[in-house]
Amino acid sequence: MRNFITIEGCDGVGKTHQTRRLKEYCEQMGYDVVFTREPGGSDIAEQIRRIILDAANCDMDDMCEAFLYAAARIQHLKDIVKPALRQGKTVFCDRFVHSSYVYQGLGRGLGLDKIVQLNRIAVGEYMPEFTVFLDLSPEQAFMRKGGADKSDRMEAVDFSFHQQVYQGYKALIQAEPDKFEVIDASGSAEQTQRLLRQALARRGVIK
Ligand code: TMP
């Protein structure tokens, strides 16, 4: 879907910070953009987010988790993404289907095919034009942020899960290199932001 760009990466890579800085830049430049996030991004979808991430819900079935992410996505598309794209805006979404592919399909071991199918039902034609991947291994990411946030049900999963997620992203990128912009996120926040903007300029999204 043209003008629909998603941003992905492992937990702790600085995705939220980089996305906020990009938003500020785009707004300063007067671009007609919408920044949003998953899971969440709209009222009902944010309520689903709280259920998914609540550390008290440690008994949640993996398939229930996969469906909740997909359910939040359907609502978020309806409330935010589809209207913005219809109005000709550029939409940047912090996480989208690729998170489900790697976290639920590979990390949880539900199987990539099953999660791709589930999300095809959820999103239909609303696939991103391309995806920015902030590339930093979970080892480096957690070291930099001083460990995982144990109050977040997903971050609290054991380390091998996050390694599988990282390898999963790498495999998706290898399978469809044209659909990704891989950004080295191991440098300073300034360096990463510069690389991110350069990549978006190469794609003609910003100047
Ligand atoms: P965030 O910390 O980037 O806001 O994302 C919340 C957590 O949810 C993060 O650990 C990644 C995870 N996640 C999935 O497992 N599947 C998904 O489909 C999405 C969107 C996020």
Short mmCIF file of C-alpha atoms and ligand atoms in Angstrom, two decimals:
data_model
loop_
_atom_site.label_atom_id
_atom_site.label_comp_id
_atom_site.label_asym_id
_atom_site.label_seq_id
_atom_site.Cartn_x
_atom_site.Cartn_y
_atom_site.Cartn_z
CA MET A 1 0.00 0.00 0.00
CA ARG A 2 1.63 3.28 -1.13
CA ASN A 3 2.58 5.74 1.65
CA PHE A 4 2.19 3.10 4.33
CA ILE A 5 5.53 2.55 6.08
CA THR A 6 6.14 0.32 9.05
CA ILE A 7 9.01 0.37 11.53
CA GLU A 8 10.24 -2.84 13.14
CA GLY A 9 12.97 -4.09 15.43
CA CYS A 10 13.62 -6.12 18.56
CA ASP A 11 12.60 -4.84 21.99
CA GLY A 12 14.94 -2.14 23.30
CA VAL A 13 16.45 -1.02 19.98
CA GLY A 14 15.27 2.57 20.47
CA LYS A 15 12.37 2.33 18.03
CA THR A 16 10.06 4.56 20.05
CA HIS A 17 12.73 7.25 20.43
CA GLN A 18 13.69 7.16 16.75
CA THR A 19 10.06 7.28 15.66
CA ARG A 20 9.38 10.28 17.91
CA ARG A 21 12.34 12.17 16.48
CA LEU A 22 11.26 11.35 12.95
CA LYS A 23 7.75 12.59 13.75
CA GLU A 24 9.13 15.89 15.06
CA TYR A 25 11.24 16.29 11.92
CA CYS A 26 8.33 15.52 9.56
CA GLU A 27 6.08 17.97 11.42
CA GLN A 28 8.74 20.71 11.27
CA MET A 29 9.02 20.12 7.53
CA GLY A 30 5.24 20.37 7.15
CA TYR A 31 4.76 16.85 5.76
CA ASP A 32 1.24 15.44 5.87
CA VAL A 33 2.00 12.44 8.06
CA VAL A 34 0.41 10.28 10.71
CA PHE A 35 2.50 8.41 13.27
CA THR A 36 0.88 5.51 15.05
CA ARG A 37 1.78 2.25 16.75
CA GLU A 38 0.79 -1.36 17.29
CA PRO A 39 -0.51 -2.99 19.32
CA GLY A 40 -2.75 0.00 19.99
CA GLY A 41 -2.92 3.32 18.21
CA SER A 42 -6.64 3.84 18.76
CA ASP A 43 -8.94 3.65 21.78
CA ILE A 44 -10.19 0.06 21.48
CA ALA A 45 -6.84 -1.20 20.18
CA GLU A 46 -5.04 0.41 23.16
CA GLN A 47 -7.42 -1.46 25.50
CA ILE A 48 -6.44 -4.72 23.77
CA ARG A 49 -2.76 -3.69 24.12
CA ARG A 50 -3.13 -3.43 27.89
CA ILE A 51 -4.54 -6.98 28.08
CA ILE A 52 -1.77 -8.38 25.88
CA LEU A 53 1.13 -6.75 27.73
CA ASP A 54 -0.16 -7.05 31.31
CA ALA A 55 2.39 -9.20 33.16
CA ALA A 56 -0.47 -10.57 35.29
CA ASN A 57 -1.80 -12.39 32.18
CA CYS A 58 1.03 -14.90 32.25
CA ASP A 59 -1.38 -17.80 31.50
CA MET A 60 -2.41 -16.37 28.14
CA ASP A 61 -2.44 -19.04 25.44
CA ASP A 62 -0.02 -18.28 22.57
CA MET A 63 -2.81 -18.56 20.01
CA CYS A 64 -5.00 -16.23 22.06
CA GLU A 65 -2.09 -13.76 22.02
CA ALA A 66 -1.76 -14.06 18.23
CA PHE A 67 -5.49 -13.42 17.75
CA LEU A 68 -5.45 -10.45 20.13
CA TYR A 69 -2.62 -8.82 18.16
CA ALA A 70 -4.57 -9.45 14.96
CA ALA A 71 -7.81 -8.13 16.54
CA ALA A 72 -6.09 -4.94 17.72
CA ARG A 73 -4.67 -4.57 14.20
CA ILE A 74 -8.11 -4.80 12.53
CA GLN A 75 -9.47 -2.08 14.81
CA HIS A 76 -6.41 0.14 14.41
CA LEU A 77 -6.57 -0.14 10.62
CA LYS A 78 -10.23 0.87 10.68
CA ASP A 79 -9.79 3.77 13.11
CA ILE A 80 -6.46 5.28 12.05
CA VAL A 81 -4.58 3.79 9.09
CA LYS A 82 -7.30 3.46 6.44
CA PRO A 83 -8.81 6.94 6.98
CA ALA A 84 -5.36 8.58 6.92
CA LEU A 85 -4.32 6.80 3.71
CA ARG A 86 -7.66 7.71 2.10
CA GLN A 87 -6.92 11.37 2.92
CA GLY A 88 -3.57 11.04 1.10
CA LYS A 89 -1.43 11.15 4.24
CA THR A 90 1.75 9.15 4.74
CA VAL A 91 1.34 6.71 7.62
CA PHE A 92 4.28 5.54 9.75
CA CYS A 93 3.36 2.63 11.97
CA ASP A 94 5.60 1.48 14.83
CA ARG A 95 5.25 -2.33 14.39
CA PHE A 96 2.79 -4.18 12.16
CA VAL A 97 2.34 -7.70 10.72
CA HIS A 98 6.07 -8.48 10.67
CA SER A 99 6.06 -8.31 14.48
CA SER A 100 3.38 -11.00 14.53
CA TYR A 101 5.30 -13.11 12.01
CA VAL A 102 8.45 -13.15 14.13
CA TYR A 103 7.12 -12.92 17.72
CA GLN A 104 4.11 -15.25 17.38
CA GLY A 105 4.99 -17.26 14.27
CA LEU A 106 8.64 -17.92 15.11
CA GLY A 107 9.31 -16.86 18.73
CA ARG A 108 6.20 -18.57 20.11
CA GLY A 109 6.58 -21.33 17.53
CA LEU A 110 3.02 -21.11 16.18
CA GLY A 111 4.38 -21.37 12.64
CA LEU A 112 4.99 -18.62 10.14
CA ASP A 113 2.40 -19.89 7.62
CA LYS A 114 -0.40 -19.89 10.17
CA ILE A 115 0.38 -16.36 11.36
CA VAL A 116 0.74 -15.06 7.80
CA GLN A 117 -2.71 -16.52 7.03
CA LEU A 118 -4.28 -15.05 10.16
CA ASN A 119 -2.88 -11.63 9.35
CA ARG A 120 -3.93 -11.84 5.72
CA ILE A 121 -7.48 -12.12 7.02
CA ALA A 122 -6.87 -9.19 9.40
CA VAL A 123 -5.22 -6.72 7.00
CA GLY A 124 -6.29 -7.75 3.48
CA GLU A 125 -4.53 -5.50 0.99
CA TYR A 126 -3.17 -3.14 3.66
CA MET A 127 0.42 -4.28 3.56
CA PRO A 128 3.21 -1.72 3.94
CA GLU A 129 4.95 -0.25 0.92
CA PHE A 130 8.18 -1.08 2.76
CA THR A 131 9.43 -1.67 6.29
CA VAL A 132 12.25 0.04 8.17
CA PHE A 133 14.16 -2.46 10.29
CA LEU A 134 16.22 -0.98 13.12
CA ASP A 135 18.99 -3.52 13.29
CA LEU A 136 20.40 -4.25 16.74
CA SER A 137 20.74 -7.68 18.32
CA PRO A 138 18.79 -8.36 21.54
CA GLU A 139 22.14 -8.78 23.36
CA GLN A 140 23.15 -5.23 22.47
CA ALA A 141 19.64 -3.82 22.90
CA PHE A 142 19.10 -5.18 26.42
CA MET A 143 22.64 -4.26 27.44
CA ARG A 144 22.06 -0.69 26.33
CA LYS A 145 18.75 -0.33 28.18
CA GLY A 146 20.01 -2.14 31.29
CA GLY A 147 17.95 -5.36 30.98
CA ALA A 148 14.42 -6.34 30.01
CA ASP A 149 11.35 -4.62 31.49
CA LYS A 150 9.79 -7.39 33.59
CA SER A 151 6.46 -5.57 33.89
CA ASP A 152 6.01 -6.05 30.13
CA ARG A 153 4.75 -9.61 29.44
CA MET A 154 6.56 -9.80 26.08
CA GLU A 155 9.89 -8.26 27.13
CA ALA A 156 9.95 -10.57 30.13
CA VAL A 157 10.06 -13.73 27.98
CA ASP A 158 13.41 -15.52 28.14
CA PHE A 159 16.36 -14.35 26.13
CA SER A 160 16.35 -17.21 23.58
CA PHE A 161 12.87 -16.04 22.52
CA HIS A 162 14.25 -12.61 21.63
CA GLN A 163 17.15 -14.20 19.77
CA GLN A 164 14.66 -16.21 17.70
CA VAL A 165 12.73 -13.03 16.99
CA TYR A 166 15.91 -11.33 15.75
CA GLN A 167 16.84 -14.30 13.53
CA GLY A 168 13.25 -14.29 12.27
CA TYR A 169 13.50 -10.68 11.15
CA LYS A 170 16.79 -11.45 9.40
CA ALA A 171 15.16 -14.35 7.51
CA LEU A 172 12.21 -12.18 6.40
CA ILE A 173 14.63 -9.51 5.14
CA GLN A 174 16.67 -12.08 3.25
CA ALA A 175 13.51 -13.45 1.61
CA GLU A 176 12.26 -10.01 0.47
CA PRO A 177 15.18 -7.52 0.56
CA ASP A 178 13.36 -4.89 -1.54
CA LYS A 179 10.61 -4.64 1.06
CA PHE A 180 13.01 -3.57 3.84
CA GLU A 181 15.33 -0.70 4.68
CA VAL A 182 17.81 -2.07 7.18
CA ILE A 183 19.19 0.63 9.49
CA ASP A 184 22.24 0.00 11.65
CA ALA A 185 21.01 1.00 15.12
CA SER A 186 24.25 0.24 16.97
CA GLY A 187 25.56 3.82 16.86
CA SER A 188 24.38 6.88 18.74
CA ALA A 189 20.75 8.01 18.57
CA GLU A 190 21.87 10.86 16.26
CA GLN A 191 23.65 8.48 13.88
CA THR A 192 20.66 6.13 13.74
CA GLN A 193 18.29 9.04 13.05
CA ARG A 194 20.55 10.24 10.25
CA LEU A 195 20.64 6.78 8.64
CA LEU A 196 16.87 6.49 8.99
CA ARG A 197 16.23 9.83 7.27
CA GLN A 198 18.72 9.01 4.51
CA ALA A 199 16.88 5.74 3.83
CA LEU A 200 13.50 7.51 3.70
CA ALA A 201 14.93 10.14 1.36
CA ARG A 202 16.28 7.39 -0.94
CA ARG A 203 12.75 5.95 -1.07
CA GLY A 204 11.36 9.40 -1.90
CA VAL A 205 9.29 9.63 1.30
CA ILE A 206 11.06 12.72 2.68
CA LYS A 207 13.56 15.20 1.24
P1 TMP B 1 6.35 -2.17 21.72
O1 TMP B 1 7.13 -2.40 22.98
O2 TMP B 1 7.20 -1.97 20.51
O3 TMP B 1 5.27 -1.15 21.87
O4 TMP B 1 5.58 -3.56 21.42
C1 TMP B 1 4.96 -4.27 22.39
C2 TMP B 1 5.39 -5.72 22.39
O5 TMP B 1 4.49 -6.49 21.61
C3 TMP B 1 6.78 -6.01 21.88
O6 TMP B 1 7.40 -6.93 22.78
C4 TMP B 1 6.55 -6.68 20.57
C5 TMP B 1 5.24 -7.36 20.76
N1 TMP B 1 4.44 -7.60 19.54
C6 TMP B 1 4.15 -8.91 19.16
O7 TMP B 1 4.57 -9.85 19.82
N2 TMP B 1 3.36 -9.11 18.07
C7 TMP B 1 2.82 -8.08 17.34
O8 TMP B 1 2.11 -8.30 16.36
C8 TMP B 1 3.13 -6.71 17.77
C9 TMP B 1 2.57 -5.57 17.00
C10 TMP B 1 3.94 -6.52 18.86
#
